[in-house]
CSV table of C-alpha atoms in Angstrom, one decimal:
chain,number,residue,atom,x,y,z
A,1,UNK,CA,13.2,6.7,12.5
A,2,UNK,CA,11.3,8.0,15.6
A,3,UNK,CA,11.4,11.3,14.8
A,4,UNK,CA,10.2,11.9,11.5
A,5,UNK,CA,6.5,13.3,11.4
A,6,UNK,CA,3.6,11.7,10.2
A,7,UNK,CA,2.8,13.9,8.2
A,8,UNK,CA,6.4,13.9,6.0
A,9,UNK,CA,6.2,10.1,5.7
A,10,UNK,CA,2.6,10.7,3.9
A,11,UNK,CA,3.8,12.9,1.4
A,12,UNK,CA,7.1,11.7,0.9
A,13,UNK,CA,4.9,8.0,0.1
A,14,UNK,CA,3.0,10.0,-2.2
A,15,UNK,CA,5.7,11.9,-4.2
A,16,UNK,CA,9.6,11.0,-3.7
A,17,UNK,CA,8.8,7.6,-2.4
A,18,UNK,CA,6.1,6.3,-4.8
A,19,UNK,CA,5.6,2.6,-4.4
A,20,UNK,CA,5.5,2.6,-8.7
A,21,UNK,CA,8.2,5.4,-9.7
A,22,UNK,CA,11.1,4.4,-6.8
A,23,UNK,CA,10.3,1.2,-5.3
A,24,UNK,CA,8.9,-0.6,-8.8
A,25,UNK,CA,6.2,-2.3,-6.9
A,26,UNK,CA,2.6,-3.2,-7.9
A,27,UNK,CA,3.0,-3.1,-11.2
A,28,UNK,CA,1.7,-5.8,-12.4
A,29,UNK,CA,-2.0,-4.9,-11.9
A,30,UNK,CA,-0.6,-0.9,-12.9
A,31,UNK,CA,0.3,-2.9,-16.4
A,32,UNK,CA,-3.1,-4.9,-17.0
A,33,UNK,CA,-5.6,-2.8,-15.7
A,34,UNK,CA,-5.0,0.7,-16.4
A,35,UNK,CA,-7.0,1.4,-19.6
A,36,UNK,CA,-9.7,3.2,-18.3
A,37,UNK,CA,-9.8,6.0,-15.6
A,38,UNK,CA,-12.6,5.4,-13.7
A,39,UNK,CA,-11.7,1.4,-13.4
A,40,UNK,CA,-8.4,2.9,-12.1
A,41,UNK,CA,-9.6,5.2,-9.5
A,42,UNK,CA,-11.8,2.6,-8.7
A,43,UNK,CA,-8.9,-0.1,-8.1
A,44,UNK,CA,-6.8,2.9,-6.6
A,45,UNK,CA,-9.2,3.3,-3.9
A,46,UNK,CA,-9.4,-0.7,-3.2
A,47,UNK,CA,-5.9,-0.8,-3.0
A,48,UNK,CA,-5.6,2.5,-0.7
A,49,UNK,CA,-8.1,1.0,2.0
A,50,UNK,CA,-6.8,-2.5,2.2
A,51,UNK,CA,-3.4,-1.2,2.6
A,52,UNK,CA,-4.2,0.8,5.5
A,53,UNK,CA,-6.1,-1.3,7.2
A,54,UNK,CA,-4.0,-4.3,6.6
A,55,UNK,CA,-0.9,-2.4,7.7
A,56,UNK,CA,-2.8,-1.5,11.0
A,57,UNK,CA,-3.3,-5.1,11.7
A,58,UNK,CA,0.3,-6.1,10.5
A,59,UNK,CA,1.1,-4.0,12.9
A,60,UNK,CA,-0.9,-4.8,16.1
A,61,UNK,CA,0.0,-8.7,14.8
A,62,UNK,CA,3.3,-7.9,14.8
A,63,UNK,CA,3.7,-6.3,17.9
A,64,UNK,CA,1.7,-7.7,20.7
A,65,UNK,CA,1.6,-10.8,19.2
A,66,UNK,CA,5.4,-11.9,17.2
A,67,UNK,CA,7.8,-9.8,19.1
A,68,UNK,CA,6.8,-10.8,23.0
A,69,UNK,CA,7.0,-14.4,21.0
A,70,UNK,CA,10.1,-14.3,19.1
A,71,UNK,CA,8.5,-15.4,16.1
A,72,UNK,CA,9.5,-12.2,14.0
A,73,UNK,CA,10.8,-15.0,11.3
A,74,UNK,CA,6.7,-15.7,10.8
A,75,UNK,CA,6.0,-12.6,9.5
A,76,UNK,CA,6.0,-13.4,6.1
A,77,UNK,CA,3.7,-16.1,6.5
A,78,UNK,CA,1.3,-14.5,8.9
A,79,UNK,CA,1.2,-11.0,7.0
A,80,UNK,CA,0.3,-12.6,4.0
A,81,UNK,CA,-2.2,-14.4,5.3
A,82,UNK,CA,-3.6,-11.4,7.5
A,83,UNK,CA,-4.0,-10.3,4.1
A,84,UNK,CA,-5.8,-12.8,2.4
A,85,UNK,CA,-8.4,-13.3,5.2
A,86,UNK,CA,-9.0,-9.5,5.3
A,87,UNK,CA,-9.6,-9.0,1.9
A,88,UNK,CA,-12.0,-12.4,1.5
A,89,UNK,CA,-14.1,-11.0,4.7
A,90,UNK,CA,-14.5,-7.3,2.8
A,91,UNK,CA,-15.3,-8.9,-0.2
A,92,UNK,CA,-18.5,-10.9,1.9
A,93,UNK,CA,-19.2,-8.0,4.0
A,94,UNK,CA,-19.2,-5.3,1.2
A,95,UNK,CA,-21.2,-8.2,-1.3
A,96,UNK,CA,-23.9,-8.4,1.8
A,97,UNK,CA,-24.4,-5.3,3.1
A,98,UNK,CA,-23.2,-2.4,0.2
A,99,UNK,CA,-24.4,-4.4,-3.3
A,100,UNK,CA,-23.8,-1.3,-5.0
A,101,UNK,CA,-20.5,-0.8,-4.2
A,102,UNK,CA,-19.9,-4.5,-4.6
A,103,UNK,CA,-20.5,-3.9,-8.2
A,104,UNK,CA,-18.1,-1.1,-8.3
A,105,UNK,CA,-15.2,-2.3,-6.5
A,106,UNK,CA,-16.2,-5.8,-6.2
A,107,UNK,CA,-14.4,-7.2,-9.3
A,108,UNK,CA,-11.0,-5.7,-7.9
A,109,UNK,CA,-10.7,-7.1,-4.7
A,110,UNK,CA,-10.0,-10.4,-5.5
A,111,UNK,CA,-7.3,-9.1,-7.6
A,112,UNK,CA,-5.3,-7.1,-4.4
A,113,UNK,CA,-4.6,-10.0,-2.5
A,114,UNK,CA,-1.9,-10.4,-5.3
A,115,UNK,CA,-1.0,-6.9,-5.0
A,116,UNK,CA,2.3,-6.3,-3.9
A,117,UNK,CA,2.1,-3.1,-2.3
A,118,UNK,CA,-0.2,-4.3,0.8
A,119,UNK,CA,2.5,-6.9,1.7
A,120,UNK,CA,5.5,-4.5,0.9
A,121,UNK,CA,3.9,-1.8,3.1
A,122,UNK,CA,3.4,-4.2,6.2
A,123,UNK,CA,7.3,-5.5,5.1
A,124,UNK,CA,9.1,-1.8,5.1
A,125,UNK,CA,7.1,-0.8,8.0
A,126,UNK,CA,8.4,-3.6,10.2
A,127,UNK,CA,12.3,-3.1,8.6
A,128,UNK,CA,11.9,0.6,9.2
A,129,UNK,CA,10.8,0.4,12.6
A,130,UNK,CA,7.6,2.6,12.4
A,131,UNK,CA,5.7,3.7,15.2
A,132,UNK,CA,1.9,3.3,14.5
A,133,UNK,CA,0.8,6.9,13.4
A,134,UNK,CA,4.1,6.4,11.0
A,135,UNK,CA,2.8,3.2,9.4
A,136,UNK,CA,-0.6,4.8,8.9
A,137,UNK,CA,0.3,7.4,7.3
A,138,UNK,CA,3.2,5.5,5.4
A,139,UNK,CA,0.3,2.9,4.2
A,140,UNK,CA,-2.0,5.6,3.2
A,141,UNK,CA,0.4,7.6,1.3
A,142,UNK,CA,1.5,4.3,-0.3
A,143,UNK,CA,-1.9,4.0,-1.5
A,144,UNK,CA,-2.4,6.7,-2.9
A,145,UNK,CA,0.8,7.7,-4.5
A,146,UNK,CA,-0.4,4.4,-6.7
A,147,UNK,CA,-3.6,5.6,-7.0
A,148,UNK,CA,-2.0,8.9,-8.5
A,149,UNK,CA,0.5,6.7,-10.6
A,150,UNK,CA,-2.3,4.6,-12.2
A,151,UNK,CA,-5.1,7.0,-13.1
A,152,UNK,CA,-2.6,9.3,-15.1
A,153,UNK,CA,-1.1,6.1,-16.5
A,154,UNK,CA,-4.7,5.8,-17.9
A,155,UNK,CA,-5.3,9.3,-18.6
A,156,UNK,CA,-1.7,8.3,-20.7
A,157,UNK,CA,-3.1,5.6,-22.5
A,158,UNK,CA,-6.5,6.8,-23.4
A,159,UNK,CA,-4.6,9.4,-25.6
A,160,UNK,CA,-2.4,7.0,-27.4
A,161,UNK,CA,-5.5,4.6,-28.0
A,162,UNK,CA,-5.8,5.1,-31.7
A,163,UNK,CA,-2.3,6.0,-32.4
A,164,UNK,CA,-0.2,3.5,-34.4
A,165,UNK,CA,2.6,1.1,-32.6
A,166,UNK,CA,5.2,-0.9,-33.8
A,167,UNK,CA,3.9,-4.2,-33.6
A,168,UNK,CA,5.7,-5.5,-30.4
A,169,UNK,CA,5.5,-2.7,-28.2
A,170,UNK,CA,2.0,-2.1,-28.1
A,171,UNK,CA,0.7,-2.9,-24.6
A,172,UNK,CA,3.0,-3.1,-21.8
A,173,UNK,CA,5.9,-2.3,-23.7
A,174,UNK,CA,4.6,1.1,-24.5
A,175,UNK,CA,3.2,1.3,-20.8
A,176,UNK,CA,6.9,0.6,-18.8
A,177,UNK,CA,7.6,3.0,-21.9
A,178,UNK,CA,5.4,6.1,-20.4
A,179,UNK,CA,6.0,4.7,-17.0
A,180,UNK,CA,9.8,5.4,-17.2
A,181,UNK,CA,8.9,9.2,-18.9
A,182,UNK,CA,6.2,9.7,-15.4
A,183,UNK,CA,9.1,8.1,-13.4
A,184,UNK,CA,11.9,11.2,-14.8
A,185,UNK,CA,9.0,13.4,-13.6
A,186,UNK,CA,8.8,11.9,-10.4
A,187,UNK,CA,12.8,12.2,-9.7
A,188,UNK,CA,11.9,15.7,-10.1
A,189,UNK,CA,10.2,15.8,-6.4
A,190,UNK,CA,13.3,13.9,-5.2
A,191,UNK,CA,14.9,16.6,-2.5
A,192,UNK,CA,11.4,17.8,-1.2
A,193,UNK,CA,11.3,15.1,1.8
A,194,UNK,CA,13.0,12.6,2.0
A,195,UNK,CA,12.8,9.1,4.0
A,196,UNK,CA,14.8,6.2,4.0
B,1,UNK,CA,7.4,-38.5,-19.5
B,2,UNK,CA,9.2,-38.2,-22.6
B,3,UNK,CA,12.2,-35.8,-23.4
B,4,UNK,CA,10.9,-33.9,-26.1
B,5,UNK,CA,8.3,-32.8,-23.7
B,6,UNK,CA,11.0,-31.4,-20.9
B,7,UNK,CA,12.6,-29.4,-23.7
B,8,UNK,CA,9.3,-27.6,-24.3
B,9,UNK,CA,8.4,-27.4,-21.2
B,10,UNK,CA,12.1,-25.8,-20.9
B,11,UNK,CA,11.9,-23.7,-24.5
B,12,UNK,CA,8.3,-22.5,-23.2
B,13,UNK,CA,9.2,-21.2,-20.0
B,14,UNK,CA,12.6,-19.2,-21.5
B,15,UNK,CA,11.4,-18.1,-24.6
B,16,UNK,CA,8.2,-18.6,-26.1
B,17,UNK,CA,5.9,-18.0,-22.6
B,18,UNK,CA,8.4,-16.0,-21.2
B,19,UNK,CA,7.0,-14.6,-17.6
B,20,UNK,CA,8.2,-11.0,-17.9
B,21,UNK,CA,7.8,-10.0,-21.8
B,22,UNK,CA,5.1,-13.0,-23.1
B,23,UNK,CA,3.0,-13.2,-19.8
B,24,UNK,CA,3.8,-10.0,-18.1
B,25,UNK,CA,4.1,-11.1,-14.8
B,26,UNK,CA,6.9,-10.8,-12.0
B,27,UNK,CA,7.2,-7.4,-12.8
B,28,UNK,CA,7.1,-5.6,-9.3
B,29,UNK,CA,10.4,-7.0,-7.9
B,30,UNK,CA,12.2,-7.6,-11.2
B,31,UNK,CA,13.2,-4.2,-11.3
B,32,UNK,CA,14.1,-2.7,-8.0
B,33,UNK,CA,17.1,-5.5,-7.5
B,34,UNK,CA,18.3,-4.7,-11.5
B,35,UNK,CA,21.1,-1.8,-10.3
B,36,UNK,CA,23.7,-4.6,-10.0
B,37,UNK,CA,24.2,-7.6,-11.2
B,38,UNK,CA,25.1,-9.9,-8.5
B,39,UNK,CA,21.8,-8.8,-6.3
B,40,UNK,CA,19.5,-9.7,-9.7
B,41,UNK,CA,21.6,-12.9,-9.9
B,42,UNK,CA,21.1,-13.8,-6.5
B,43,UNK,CA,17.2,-12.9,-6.7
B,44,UNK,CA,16.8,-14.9,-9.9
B,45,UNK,CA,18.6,-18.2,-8.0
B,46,UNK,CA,16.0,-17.3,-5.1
B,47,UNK,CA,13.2,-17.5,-7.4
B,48,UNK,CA,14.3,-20.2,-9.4
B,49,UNK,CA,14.2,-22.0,-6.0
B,50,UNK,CA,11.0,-21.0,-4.8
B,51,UNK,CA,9.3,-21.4,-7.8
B,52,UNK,CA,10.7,-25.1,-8.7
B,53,UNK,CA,10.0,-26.1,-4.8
B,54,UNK,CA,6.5,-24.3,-4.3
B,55,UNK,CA,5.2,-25.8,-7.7
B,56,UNK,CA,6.4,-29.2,-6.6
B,57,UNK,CA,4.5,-29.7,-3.4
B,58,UNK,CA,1.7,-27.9,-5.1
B,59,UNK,CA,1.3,-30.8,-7.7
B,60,UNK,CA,2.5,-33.7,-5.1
B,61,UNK,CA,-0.7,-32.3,-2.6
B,62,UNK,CA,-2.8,-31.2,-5.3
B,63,UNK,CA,-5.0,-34.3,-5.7
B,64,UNK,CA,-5.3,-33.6,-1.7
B,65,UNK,CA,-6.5,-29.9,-1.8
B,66,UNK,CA,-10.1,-28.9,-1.3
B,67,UNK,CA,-10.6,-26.5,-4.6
B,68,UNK,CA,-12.2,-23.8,-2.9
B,69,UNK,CA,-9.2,-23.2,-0.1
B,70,UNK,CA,-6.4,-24.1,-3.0
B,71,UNK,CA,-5.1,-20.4,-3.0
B,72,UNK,CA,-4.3,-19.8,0.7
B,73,UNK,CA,-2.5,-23.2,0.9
B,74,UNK,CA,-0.5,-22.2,-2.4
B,75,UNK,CA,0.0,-19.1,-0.8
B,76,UNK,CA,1.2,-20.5,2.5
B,77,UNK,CA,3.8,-23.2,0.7
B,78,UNK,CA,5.2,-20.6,-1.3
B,79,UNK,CA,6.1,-18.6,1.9
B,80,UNK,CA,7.1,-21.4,3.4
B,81,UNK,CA,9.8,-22.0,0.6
B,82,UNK,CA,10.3,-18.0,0.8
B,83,UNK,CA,10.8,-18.1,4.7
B,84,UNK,CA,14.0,-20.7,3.9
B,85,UNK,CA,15.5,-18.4,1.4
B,86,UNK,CA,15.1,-15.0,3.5
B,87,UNK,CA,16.9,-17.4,6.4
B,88,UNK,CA,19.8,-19.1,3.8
B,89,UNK,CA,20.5,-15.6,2.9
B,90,UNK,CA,20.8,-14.1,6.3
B,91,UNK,CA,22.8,-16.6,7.9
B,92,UNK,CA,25.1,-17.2,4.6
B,93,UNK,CA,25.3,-14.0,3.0
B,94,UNK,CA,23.9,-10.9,5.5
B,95,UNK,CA,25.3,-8.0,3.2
B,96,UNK,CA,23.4,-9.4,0.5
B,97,UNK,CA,20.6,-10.5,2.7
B,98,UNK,CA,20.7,-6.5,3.5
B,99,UNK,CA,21.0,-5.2,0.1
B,100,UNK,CA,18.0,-7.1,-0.9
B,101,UNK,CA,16.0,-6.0,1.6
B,102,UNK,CA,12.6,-6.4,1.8
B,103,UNK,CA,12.5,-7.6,-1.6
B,104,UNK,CA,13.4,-11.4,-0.3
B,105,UNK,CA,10.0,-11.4,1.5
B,106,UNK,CA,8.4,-9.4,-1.8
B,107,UNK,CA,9.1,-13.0,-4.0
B,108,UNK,CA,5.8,-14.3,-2.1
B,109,UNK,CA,3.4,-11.8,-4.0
B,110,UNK,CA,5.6,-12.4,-7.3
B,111,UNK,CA,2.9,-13.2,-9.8
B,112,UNK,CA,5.4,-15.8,-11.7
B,113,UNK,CA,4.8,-17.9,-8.5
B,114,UNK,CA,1.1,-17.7,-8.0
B,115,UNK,CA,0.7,-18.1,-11.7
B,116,UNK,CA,2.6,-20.9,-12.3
B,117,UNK,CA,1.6,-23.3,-9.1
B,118,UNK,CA,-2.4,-22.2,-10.3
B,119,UNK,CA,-2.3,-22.7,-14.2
B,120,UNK,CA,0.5,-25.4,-14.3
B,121,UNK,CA,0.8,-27.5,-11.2
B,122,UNK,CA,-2.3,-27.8,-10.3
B,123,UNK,CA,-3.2,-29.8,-13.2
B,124,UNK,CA,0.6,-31.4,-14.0
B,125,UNK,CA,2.5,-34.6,-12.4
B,126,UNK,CA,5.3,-33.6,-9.9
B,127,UNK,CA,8.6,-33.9,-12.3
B,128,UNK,CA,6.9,-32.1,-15.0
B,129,UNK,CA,5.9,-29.1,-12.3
B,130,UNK,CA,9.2,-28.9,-11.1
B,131,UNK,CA,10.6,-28.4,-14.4
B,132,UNK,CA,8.1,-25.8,-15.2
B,133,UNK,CA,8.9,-24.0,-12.3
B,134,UNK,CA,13.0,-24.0,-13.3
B,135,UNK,CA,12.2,-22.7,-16.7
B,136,UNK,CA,9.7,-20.0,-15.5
B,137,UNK,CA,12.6,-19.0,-12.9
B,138,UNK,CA,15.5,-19.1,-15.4
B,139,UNK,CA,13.5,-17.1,-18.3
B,140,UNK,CA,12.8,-14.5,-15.1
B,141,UNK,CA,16.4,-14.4,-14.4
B,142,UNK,CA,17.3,-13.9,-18.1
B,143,UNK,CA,15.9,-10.4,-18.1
B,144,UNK,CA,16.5,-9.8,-15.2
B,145,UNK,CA,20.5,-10.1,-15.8
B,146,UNK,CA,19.7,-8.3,-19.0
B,147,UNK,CA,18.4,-5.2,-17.4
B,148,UNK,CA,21.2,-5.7,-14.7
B,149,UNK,CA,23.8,-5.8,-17.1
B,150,UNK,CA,23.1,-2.9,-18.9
B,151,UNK,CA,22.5,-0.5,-15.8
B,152,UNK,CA,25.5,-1.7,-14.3
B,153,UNK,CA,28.3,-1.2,-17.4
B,154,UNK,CA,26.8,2.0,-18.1
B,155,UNK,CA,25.9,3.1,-14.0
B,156,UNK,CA,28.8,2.0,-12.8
B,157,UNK,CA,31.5,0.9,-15.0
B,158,UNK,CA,31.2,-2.6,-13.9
B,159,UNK,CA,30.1,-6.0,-14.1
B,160,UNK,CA,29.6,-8.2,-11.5
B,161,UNK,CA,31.6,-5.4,-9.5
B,162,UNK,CA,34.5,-6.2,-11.9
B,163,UNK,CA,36.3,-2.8,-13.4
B,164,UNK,CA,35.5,-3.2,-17.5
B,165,UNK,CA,35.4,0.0,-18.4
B,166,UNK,CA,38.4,2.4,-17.9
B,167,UNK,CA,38.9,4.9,-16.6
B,168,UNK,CA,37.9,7.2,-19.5
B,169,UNK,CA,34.4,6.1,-19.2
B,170,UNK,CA,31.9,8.9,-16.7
B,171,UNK,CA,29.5,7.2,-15.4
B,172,UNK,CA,25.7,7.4,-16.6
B,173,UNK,CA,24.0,8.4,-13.3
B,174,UNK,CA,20.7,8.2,-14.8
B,175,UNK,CA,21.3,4.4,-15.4
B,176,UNK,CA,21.6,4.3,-11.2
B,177,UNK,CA,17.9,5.9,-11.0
B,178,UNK,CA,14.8,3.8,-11.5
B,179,UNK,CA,13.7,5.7,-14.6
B,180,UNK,CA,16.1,3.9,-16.7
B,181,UNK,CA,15.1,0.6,-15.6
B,182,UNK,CA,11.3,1.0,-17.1
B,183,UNK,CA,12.8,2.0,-20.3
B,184,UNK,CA,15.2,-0.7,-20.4
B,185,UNK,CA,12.5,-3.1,-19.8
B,186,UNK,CA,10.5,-1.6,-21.7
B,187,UNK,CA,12.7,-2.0,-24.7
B,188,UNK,CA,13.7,-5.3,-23.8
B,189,UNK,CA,9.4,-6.8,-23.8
B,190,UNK,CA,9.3,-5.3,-27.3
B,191,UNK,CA,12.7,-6.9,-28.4
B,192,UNK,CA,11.3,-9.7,-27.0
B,193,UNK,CA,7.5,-9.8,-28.0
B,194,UNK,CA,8.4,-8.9,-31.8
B,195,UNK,CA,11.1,-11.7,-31.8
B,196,UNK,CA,8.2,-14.3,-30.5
B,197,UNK,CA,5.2,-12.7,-32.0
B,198,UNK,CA,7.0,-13.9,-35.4
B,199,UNK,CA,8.4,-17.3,-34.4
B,200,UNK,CA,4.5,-17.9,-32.5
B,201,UNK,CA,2.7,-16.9,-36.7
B,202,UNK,CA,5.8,-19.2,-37.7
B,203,UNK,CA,4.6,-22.0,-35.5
B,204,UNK,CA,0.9,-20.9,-36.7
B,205,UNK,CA,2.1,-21.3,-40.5
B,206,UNK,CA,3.2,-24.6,-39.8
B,207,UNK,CA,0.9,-26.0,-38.1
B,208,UNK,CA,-2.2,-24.2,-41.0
B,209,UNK,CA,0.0,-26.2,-43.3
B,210,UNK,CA,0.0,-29.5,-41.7
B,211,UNK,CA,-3.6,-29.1,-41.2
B,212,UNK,CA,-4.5,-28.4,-45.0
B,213,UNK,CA,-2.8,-31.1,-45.6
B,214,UNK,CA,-4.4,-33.6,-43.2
B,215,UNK,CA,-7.9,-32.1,-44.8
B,216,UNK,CA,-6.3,-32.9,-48.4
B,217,UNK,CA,-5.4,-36.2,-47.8
């Protein structure tokens, strides 16, 4: 795992790896909130920066703090709540000193403590042994591979709007629906990079 | 508590309020453990204990909790109850400890639980919680042994790792790759929400009817 460059693990996150289309994480925000693009991109960007900078301190917690201890069996309970307390002092910070982008990205924040790509980032970078730059770029690409994933699952649905649905797959049945199509896409890139 | 109200409590949590096609929750890790059938069985019996467990304490502590720190100490019991699993599994069962993965750990951010301890237990008595949290768990482990079962005859050939199909049968190798799980799903939450969408206007009728009635009388 030592060897593989930064920069692979970022694109191979991105593309061949995506946290939606491979690894079937996050989606329950992908489902509910993906109806309009700029809400997505919005979310998307939430999500990319908390998963960064959550992983960075996973990581620091993790090793200077649970490995000299032999309390690796913690890290559940301590990454999630590195988590939670990082994303409730953003949400004071950004509320107090940047109203306007309170307003914008405010309403989402709450919503990515729930969000199961900033834990399962912190998780597969301890399991796959990750040197820092790794889990940087690993979190990052994470971020924004979902990023990608939901704003052209709402550029998706903004086109079917009006169309007519049977009655029970309107909503997220239609959505895994498309999702599965954009995942067939996705297993296209598969053979570019590849990580483990 | 009476019976009739455990069987809906059971009836609403497998069928009618079903977390993956009525709510559409539990998603994220439903999927990824779907390519055989004993992982999604074993991750169904995980969650079925979490959630059971987690919503338990929640209600016995809940008259105890201070509302505004109530999510970080649902939070930190559900990891708690995760943290037992992840260690059952690796001291009982490593190879299946190591085919789940990370995905062990992932049951913490499982909406099913979060939902469940913060719309039902925090306002229901202990029994009725615990209950609850069986039925959410066994209508989660419904689909998912759906979606397992599927991918597996048709990926592999097998069930359970089990041989059912002969030897004339080539395997489907799209049914291996995650695409096939979204439309699996997908087809399964419109099975599912066009079965319950009727039996819901049903229950609707009946209950218009009644009330006509009551404002006849």
């Amino acid at each position: 795992m030592m060897d593989i460059n930064p920069t692979t693990i970022f694109l191979a996150a991105i593309f061949t790896n995506n946290m939606i289309f491979s690894y079937f994480l996050g989606m329950c925000s992908f489902i509910s909130v993906s109806n309009e693009i700029p809400t997505s991109l919005g979310l998307g960007q939430a999500v990319t920066f908390v998963t960064t900078a959550t992983a960075i301190i996973n990581y620091i917690i993790y090793k200077y703090v649970l490995l000299p201890l032999h309390l690796e069996y913690l890290r559940f309970v301590v990454f999630i709540i590195t988590i939670a307390a990082f994303v409730q002092l953003i949400e004071m910070v950004v509320e107090r000193y940047f109203p306007s982008l309170y307003y914008s990205l405010g309403i989402f924040l709450p919503l990515i403590t729930v969000n199961c790509i900033v834990f399962a980032v912190s998780l597969f970078m301890v399991i796959r042994n990750y040197t820092f730059l790794q889990s940087v770029a690993y979190a990052a690409g994470s971020g924004l591979g979902w990023t990608l994933a939901i704003v052209a699952m709402a550029g998706a649905k903004q086109r079917i709007k009006n169309n007519k649905l049977p009655k029970g797959l309107e909503g997220p049945g239609i959505t895994l629906i498309i999702t599965g199509l954009m995942a067939l896409a996705f297993v296209g890139f598969s053979g570019i990079v590849q990580i483990q | 508590m009476s019976k009739d109200s455990t069987k809906k409590i059971m009836l609403n949590g497998i069928w009618y309020d079903n977390p993956v096609f009525r709510q559409v929750i539990g998603i994220c890790s439903s999927l990824a453990v779907t390519n055989l059938m004993l992982n999604s069985l074993i991750m169904g019996l995980s969650l079925i204990f979490t959630t059971a467990f987690s919503e338990l304490t929640v209600s016995i502590i809940r008259k105890f909790t201070p509302k505004h720190i109530r999510m970080i100490v649902q939070v930190l019991i559900i990891s708690i109850y995760v943290i037992i699993v992840d260690i059952f599994l690796k001291a009982y069962y490593p190879e299946m400890s190591k085919a789940l993965g990370p995905y062990v750990g992932l049951i913490i951010t499982n909406c099913i639980l979060m939902g469940r301890c913060e719309g039902f237990a925090q306002n229901n008595p202990p029994v009725k919680a615990f209950i609850d949290g069986i039925a959410s768990g066994l209508g989660y482990t419904m689909i998912l042994l759906m979606v397992s079962f599927i991918r597996e005859l048709f990926g592999f050939g097998t069930l359970f790792g089990v041989k059912v199909l002969g030897s004339w049968w080539t395997n489907w190798t799209i049914m291996v790759m995650p695409p096939s799980a979204f439309f699996i799903l997908g087809t399964i939450v419109w099975w599912g929400r066009s079965k319950t969408e009727k039996s819901e206007k049903e229950v609707k009728e009946v209950k218009e009817v009644k009330e006509g009635r009551k404002a006849l009388s």
